[in-house]
CSV table of C-alpha atoms and ligand atoms in Angstrom, one decimal:
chain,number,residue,atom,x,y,z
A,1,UNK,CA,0.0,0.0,0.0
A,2,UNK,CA,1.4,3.6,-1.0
A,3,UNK,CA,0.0,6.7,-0.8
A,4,UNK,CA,-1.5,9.4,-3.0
A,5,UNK,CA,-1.8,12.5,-2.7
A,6,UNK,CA,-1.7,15.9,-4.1
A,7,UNK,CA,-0.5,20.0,-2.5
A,8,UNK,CA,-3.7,20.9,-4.2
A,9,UNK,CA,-6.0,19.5,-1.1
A,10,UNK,CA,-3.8,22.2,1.0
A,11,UNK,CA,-5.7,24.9,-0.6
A,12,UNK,CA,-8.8,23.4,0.5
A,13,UNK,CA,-10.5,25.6,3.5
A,14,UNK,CA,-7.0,26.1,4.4
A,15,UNK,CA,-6.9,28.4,7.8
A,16,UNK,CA,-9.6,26.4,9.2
A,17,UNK,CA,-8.5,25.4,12.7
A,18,UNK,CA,-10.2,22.2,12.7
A,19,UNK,CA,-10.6,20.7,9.1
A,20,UNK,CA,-7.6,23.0,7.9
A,21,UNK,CA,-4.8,22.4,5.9
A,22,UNK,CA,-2.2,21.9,9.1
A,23,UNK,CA,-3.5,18.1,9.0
A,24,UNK,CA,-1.9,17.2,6.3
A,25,UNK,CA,1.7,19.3,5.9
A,26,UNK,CA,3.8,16.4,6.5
A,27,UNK,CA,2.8,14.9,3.4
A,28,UNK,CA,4.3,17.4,0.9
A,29,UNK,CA,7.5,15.2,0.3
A,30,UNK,CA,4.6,13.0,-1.5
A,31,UNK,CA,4.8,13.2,-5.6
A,32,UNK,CA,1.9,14.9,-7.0
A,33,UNK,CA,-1.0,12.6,-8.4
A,34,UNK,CA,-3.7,14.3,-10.5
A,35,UNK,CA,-6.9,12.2,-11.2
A,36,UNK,CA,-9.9,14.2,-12.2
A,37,UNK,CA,-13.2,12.6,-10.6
A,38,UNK,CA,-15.6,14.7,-11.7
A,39,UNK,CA,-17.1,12.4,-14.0
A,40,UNK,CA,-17.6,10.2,-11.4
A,41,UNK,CA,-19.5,12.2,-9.0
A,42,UNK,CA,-22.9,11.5,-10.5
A,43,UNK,CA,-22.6,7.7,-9.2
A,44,UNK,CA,-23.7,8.8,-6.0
A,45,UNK,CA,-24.3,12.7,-5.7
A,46,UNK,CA,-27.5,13.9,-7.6
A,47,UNK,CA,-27.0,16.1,-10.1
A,48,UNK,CA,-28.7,19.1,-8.5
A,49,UNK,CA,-26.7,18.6,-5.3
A,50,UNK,CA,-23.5,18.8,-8.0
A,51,UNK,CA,-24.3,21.7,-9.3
A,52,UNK,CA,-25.3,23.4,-5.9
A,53,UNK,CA,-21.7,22.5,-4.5
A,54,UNK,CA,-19.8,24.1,-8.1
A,55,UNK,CA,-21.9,27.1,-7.6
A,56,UNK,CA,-21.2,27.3,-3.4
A,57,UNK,CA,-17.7,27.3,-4.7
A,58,UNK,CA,-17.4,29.6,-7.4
A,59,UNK,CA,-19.1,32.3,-5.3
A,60,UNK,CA,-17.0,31.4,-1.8
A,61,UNK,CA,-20.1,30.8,-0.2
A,62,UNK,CA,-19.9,29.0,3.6
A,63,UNK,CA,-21.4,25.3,3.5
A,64,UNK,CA,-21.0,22.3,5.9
A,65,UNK,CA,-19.0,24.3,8.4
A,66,UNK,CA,-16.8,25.4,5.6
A,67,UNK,CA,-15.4,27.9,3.5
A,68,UNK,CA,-15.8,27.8,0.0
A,69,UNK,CA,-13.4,28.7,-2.8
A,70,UNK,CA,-13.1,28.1,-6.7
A,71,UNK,CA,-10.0,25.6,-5.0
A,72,UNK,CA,-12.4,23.9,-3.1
A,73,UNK,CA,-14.2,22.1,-6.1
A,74,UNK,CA,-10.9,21.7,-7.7
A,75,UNK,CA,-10.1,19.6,-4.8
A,76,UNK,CA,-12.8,17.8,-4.2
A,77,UNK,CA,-13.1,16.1,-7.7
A,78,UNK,CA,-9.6,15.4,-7.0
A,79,UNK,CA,-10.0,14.0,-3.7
A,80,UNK,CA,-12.9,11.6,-6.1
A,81,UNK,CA,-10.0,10.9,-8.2
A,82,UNK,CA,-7.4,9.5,-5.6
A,83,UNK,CA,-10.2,7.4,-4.0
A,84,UNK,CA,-10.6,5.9,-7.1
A,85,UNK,CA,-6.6,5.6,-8.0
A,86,UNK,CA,-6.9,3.9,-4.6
A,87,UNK,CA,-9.6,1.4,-5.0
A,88,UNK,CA,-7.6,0.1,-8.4
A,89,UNK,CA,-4.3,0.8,-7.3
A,90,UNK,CA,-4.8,-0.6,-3.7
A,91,UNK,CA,-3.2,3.2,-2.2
A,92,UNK,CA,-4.2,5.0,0.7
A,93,UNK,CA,-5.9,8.7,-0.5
A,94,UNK,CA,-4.6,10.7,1.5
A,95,UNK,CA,-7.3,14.1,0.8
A,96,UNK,CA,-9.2,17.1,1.4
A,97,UNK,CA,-12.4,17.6,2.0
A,98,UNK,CA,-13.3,13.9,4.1
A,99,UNK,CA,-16.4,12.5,2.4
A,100,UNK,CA,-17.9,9.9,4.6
A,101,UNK,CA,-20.5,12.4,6.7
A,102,UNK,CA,-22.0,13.1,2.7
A,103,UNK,CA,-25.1,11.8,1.7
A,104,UNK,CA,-26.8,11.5,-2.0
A,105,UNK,CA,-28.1,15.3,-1.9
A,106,UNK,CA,-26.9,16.4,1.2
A,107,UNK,CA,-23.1,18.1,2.5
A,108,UNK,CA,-22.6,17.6,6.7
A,109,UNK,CA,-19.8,17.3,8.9
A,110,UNK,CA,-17.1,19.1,6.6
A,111,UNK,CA,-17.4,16.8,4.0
A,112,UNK,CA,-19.1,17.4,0.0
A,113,UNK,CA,-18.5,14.5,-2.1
A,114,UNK,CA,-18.5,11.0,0.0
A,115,UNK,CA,-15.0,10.4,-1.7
A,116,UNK,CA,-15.7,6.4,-0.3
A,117,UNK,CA,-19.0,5.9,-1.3
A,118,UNK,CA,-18.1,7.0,-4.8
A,119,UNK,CA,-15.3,4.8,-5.2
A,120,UNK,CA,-17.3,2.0,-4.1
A,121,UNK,CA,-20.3,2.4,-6.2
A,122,UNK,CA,-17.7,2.3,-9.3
A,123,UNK,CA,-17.0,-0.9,-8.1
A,124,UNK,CA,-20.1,-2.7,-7.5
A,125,UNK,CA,-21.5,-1.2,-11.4
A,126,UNK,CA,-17.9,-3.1,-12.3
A,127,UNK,CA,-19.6,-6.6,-10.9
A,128,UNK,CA,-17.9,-6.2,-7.5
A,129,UNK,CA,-18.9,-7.0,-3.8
A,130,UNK,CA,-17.5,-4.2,-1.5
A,131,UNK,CA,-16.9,-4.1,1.9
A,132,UNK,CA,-16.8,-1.3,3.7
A,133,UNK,CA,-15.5,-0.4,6.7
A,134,UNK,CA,-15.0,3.4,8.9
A,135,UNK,CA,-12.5,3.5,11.5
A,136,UNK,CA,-12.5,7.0,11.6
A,137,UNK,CA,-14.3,8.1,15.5
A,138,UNK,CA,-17.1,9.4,14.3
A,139,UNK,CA,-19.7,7.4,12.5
A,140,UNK,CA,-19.9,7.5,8.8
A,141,UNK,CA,-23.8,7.9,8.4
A,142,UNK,CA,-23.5,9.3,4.9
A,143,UNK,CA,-22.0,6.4,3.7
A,144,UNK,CA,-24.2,4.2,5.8
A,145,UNK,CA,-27.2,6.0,4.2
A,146,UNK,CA,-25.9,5.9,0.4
A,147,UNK,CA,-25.6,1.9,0.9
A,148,UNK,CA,-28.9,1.1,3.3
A,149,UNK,CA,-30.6,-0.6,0.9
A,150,UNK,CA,-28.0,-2.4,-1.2
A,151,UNK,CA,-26.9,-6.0,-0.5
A,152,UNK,CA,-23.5,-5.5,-2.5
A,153,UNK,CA,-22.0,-3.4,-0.1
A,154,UNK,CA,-21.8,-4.4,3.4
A,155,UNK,CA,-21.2,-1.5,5.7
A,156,UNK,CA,-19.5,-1.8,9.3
A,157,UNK,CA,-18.6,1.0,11.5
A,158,UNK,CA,-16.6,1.6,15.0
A,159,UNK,CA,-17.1,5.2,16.3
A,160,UNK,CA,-17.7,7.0,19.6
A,161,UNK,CA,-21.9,7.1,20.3
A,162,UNK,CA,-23.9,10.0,21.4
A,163,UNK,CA,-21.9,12.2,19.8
A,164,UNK,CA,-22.1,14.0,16.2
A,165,UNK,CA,-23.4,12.9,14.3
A,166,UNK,CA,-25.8,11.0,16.9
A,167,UNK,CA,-26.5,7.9,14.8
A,168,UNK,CA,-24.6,4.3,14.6
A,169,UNK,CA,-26.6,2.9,17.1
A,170,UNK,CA,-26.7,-1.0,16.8
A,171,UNK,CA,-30.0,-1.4,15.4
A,172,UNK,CA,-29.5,0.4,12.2
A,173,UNK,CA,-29.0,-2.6,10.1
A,174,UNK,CA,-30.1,-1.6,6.7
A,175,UNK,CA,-33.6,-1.8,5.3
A,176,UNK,CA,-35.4,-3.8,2.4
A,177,UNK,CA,-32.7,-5.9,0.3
A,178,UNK,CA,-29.7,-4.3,2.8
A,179,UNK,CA,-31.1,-5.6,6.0
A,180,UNK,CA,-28.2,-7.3,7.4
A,181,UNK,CA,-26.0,-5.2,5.7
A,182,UNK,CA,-24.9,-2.4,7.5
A,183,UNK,CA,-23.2,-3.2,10.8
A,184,UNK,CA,-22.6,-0.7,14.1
A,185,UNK,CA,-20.4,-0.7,16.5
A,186,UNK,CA,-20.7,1.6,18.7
A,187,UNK,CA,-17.8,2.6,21.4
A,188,UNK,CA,-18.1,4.9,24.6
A,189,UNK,CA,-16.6,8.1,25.9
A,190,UNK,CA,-13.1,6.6,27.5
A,191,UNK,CA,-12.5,3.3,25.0
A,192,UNK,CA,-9.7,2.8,23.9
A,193,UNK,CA,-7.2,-0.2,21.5
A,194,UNK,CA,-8.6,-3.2,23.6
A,195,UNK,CA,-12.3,-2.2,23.0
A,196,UNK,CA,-11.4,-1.1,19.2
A,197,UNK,CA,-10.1,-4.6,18.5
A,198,UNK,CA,-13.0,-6.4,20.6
A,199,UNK,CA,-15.5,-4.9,17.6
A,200,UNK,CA,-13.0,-5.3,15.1
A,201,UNK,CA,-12.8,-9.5,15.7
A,202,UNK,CA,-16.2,-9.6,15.7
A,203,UNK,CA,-17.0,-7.5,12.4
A,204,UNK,CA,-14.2,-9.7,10.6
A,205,UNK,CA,-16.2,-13.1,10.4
A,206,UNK,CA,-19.1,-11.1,9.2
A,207,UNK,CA,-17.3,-9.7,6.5
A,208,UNK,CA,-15.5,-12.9,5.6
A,209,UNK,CA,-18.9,-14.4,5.2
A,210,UNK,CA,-20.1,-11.7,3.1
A,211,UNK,CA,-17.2,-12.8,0.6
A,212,UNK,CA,-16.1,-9.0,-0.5
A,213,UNK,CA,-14.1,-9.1,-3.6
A,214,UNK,CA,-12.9,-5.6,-2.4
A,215,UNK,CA,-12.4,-3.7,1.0
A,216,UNK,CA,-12.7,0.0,1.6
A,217,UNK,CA,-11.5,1.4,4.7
A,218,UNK,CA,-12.4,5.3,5.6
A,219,UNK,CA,-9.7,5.3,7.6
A,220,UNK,CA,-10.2,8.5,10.0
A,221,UNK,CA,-7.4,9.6,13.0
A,222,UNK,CA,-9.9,11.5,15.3
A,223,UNK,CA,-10.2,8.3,18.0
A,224,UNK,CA,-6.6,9.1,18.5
A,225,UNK,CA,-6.0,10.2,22.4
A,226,UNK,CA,-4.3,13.1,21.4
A,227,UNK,CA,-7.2,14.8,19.1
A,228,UNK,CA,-9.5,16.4,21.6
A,229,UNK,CA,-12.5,16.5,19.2
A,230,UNK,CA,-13.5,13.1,20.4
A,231,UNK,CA,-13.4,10.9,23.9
A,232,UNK,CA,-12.0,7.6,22.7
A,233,UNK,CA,-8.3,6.7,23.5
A,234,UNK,CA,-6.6,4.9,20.6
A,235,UNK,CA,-2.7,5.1,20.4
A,236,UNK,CA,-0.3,4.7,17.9
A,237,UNK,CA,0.0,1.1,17.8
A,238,UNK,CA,-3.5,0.3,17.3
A,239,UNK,CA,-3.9,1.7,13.7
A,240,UNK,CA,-0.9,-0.7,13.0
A,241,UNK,CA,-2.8,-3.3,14.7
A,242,UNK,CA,-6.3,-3.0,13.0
A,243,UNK,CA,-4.5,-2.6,9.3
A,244,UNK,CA,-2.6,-6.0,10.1
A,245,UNK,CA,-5.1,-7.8,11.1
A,246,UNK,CA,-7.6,-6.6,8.4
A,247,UNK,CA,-4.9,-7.7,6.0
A,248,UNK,CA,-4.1,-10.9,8.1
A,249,UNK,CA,-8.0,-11.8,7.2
A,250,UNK,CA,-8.6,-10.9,3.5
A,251,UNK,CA,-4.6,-11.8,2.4
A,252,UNK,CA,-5.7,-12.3,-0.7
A,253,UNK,CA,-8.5,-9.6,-1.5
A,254,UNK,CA,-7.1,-6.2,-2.3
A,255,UNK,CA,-7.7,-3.8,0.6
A,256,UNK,CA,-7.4,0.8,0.3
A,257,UNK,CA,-7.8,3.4,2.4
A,258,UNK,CA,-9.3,6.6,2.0
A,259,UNK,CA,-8.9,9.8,4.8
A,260,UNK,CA,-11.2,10.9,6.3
A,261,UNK,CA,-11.0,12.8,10.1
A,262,UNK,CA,-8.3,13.7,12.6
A,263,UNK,CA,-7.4,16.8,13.9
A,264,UNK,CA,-4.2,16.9,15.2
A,265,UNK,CA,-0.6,17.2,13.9
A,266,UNK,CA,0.0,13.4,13.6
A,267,UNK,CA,-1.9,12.3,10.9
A,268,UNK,CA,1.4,11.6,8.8
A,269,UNK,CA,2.8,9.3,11.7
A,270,UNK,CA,-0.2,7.4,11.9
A,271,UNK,CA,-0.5,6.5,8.2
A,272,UNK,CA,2.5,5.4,8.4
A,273,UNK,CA,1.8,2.5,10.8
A,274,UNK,CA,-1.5,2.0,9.3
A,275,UNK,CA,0.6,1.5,5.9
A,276,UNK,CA,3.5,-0.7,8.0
A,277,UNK,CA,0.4,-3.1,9.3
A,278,UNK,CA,-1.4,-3.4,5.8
A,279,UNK,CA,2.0,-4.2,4.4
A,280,UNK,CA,3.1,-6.7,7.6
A,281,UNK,CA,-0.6,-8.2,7.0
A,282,UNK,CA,0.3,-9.2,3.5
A,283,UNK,CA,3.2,-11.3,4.2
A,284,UNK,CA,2.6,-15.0,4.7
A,285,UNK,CA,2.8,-16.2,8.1
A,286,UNK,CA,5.0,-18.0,9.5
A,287,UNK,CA,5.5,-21.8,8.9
A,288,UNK,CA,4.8,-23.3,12.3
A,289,UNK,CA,6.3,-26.4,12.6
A,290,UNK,CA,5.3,-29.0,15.4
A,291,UNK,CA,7.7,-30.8,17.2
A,292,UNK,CA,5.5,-33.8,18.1
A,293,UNK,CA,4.9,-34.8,14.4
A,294,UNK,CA,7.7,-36.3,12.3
A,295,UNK,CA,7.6,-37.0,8.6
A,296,UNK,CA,9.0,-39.5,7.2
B,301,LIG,ZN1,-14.4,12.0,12.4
């Protein structure tokens, strides 16, 4: 896994002291990589709500908790694009603005485009199954909303409850052909790595079962102790730990990442070991041999 990226996303809402540029700085040593999205918008976003957001941005209006600028539209088709790159390229997007708060018609939470959700959709029109799964502290209800109803994406989510924005409870499940296809896991105020894992190993043999040909992670740094936007108490290690094990599990399936929150100055470091544990995952284990059997 590698990542993509682009200096454009800097220019993004950049003075903003919580979804502002600072987040990402320490990925300028990163080459440039230019994908256009725009064409793919429409797989998810109505066109109305498309043209609403171009015009928002031409005319630096303030939407979603943000400010607006010709630059912002620039980046957010590109921030389509890298998710894209990712899902065939299996990279970690590393952009500006997040996406997974974004419904069909609808911007919330700092995000316009639901970067993931578009990716995704590409795939399942290609034939695919697609899992999905947000890390990120907060829950991902746009994306759980754009896939409620589809069997072909099966949606799972670890966040901090009773807190923006105030769904993910357990009993959303999906409705009509998606019943059973959206999973919640909900944390508390104060959790931390050993209650992160707990849902993670029990979301795993549900995914496994679904038999994704794909897996999506919105991969978001805001449960980190550090970032004071949230209660939840993850450290370093554990991003290392969930990408390694989520790699451990589907070895053989082709995994990306996409960013979505965190709002703190060590984003970069954290990728990194999320990167490190995707890439440890992938390795074969090791060839345990018992000492009470001999061959020959
Ligand atoms: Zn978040």
């Amino acid at each position: 896994m590698e990542l993509l990226f682009n200096r454009l996303f800097l220019k993004h809402n950049p003075d903003c002291t919580a979804e502002g540029s600072y987040r990402i700085k320490d990925f300028i040593d990163q080459p440039d990589t230019t994908v256009n999205g725009e064409k793919w918008i429409s797989l998810v976003h109505t066109q109305e709500y498309i043209n609403l957001i171009q015009k928002a941005c031409k005319e630096k209006r303030y939407l979603a908790e943000v400010q607006l600028s010709n630059d912002s539209y620039e980046a957010a088709c590109l921030a389509v694009g890298l998710a894209v790159k990712a899902s065939e390229t299996e990279g970690f997007a590393i952009v500006r603005p997040p996406g997974h708060h974004a419904s069909r018609d609808k911007t919330h939470g700092l995000c316009l485009f639901n970067n993931i959700a578009i990716a995704s959709q590409k795939l399942v029109n290609e034939g695919k199954r697609v899992f999905i799964l947000d890390i990120d502290g907060h829950h991902g209800d746009g994306t759980q909303n754009i896939f409620y109803s589809s069997n072909k994406v099966l949606f799972a989510s670890i966040h901090q409850i009773n807190t923006f924005p105030y769904s993910g409870a357990v009993i959303e499940t999906g409705t009509g052909e998606g019943v059973g296809y959206t999973l919640n896991l909900p944390l508390y105020s104060g959790n931390g790595d050993k209650e992160f894992l707990k849902k993670l190993n029990k979301i795993i043999p549900v995914a496994l079962g679904f038999k994704p040909d794909i897996i999506g992670i919105s991969v978001g740094f805001d449960g980190y102790y550090q970032d004071d936007i949230l209660e939840l108490n993850y450290t370093d290690r554990l991003y290392y730990e969930a990408a390694f094990q989520l790699k451990r599990a589907f070895r053989k399936k082709k995994l990306f990442a996409i960013l979505e929150g965190g709002y703190h100055r060590n984003i970069r470091c954290l990728a990194d070991s999320f990167i490190e544990g995707i890439n440890n995952g992938s390795k074969p284990p090791p060839l345990v041999i018992s000492e009470d059997i001999s061959f020959g």
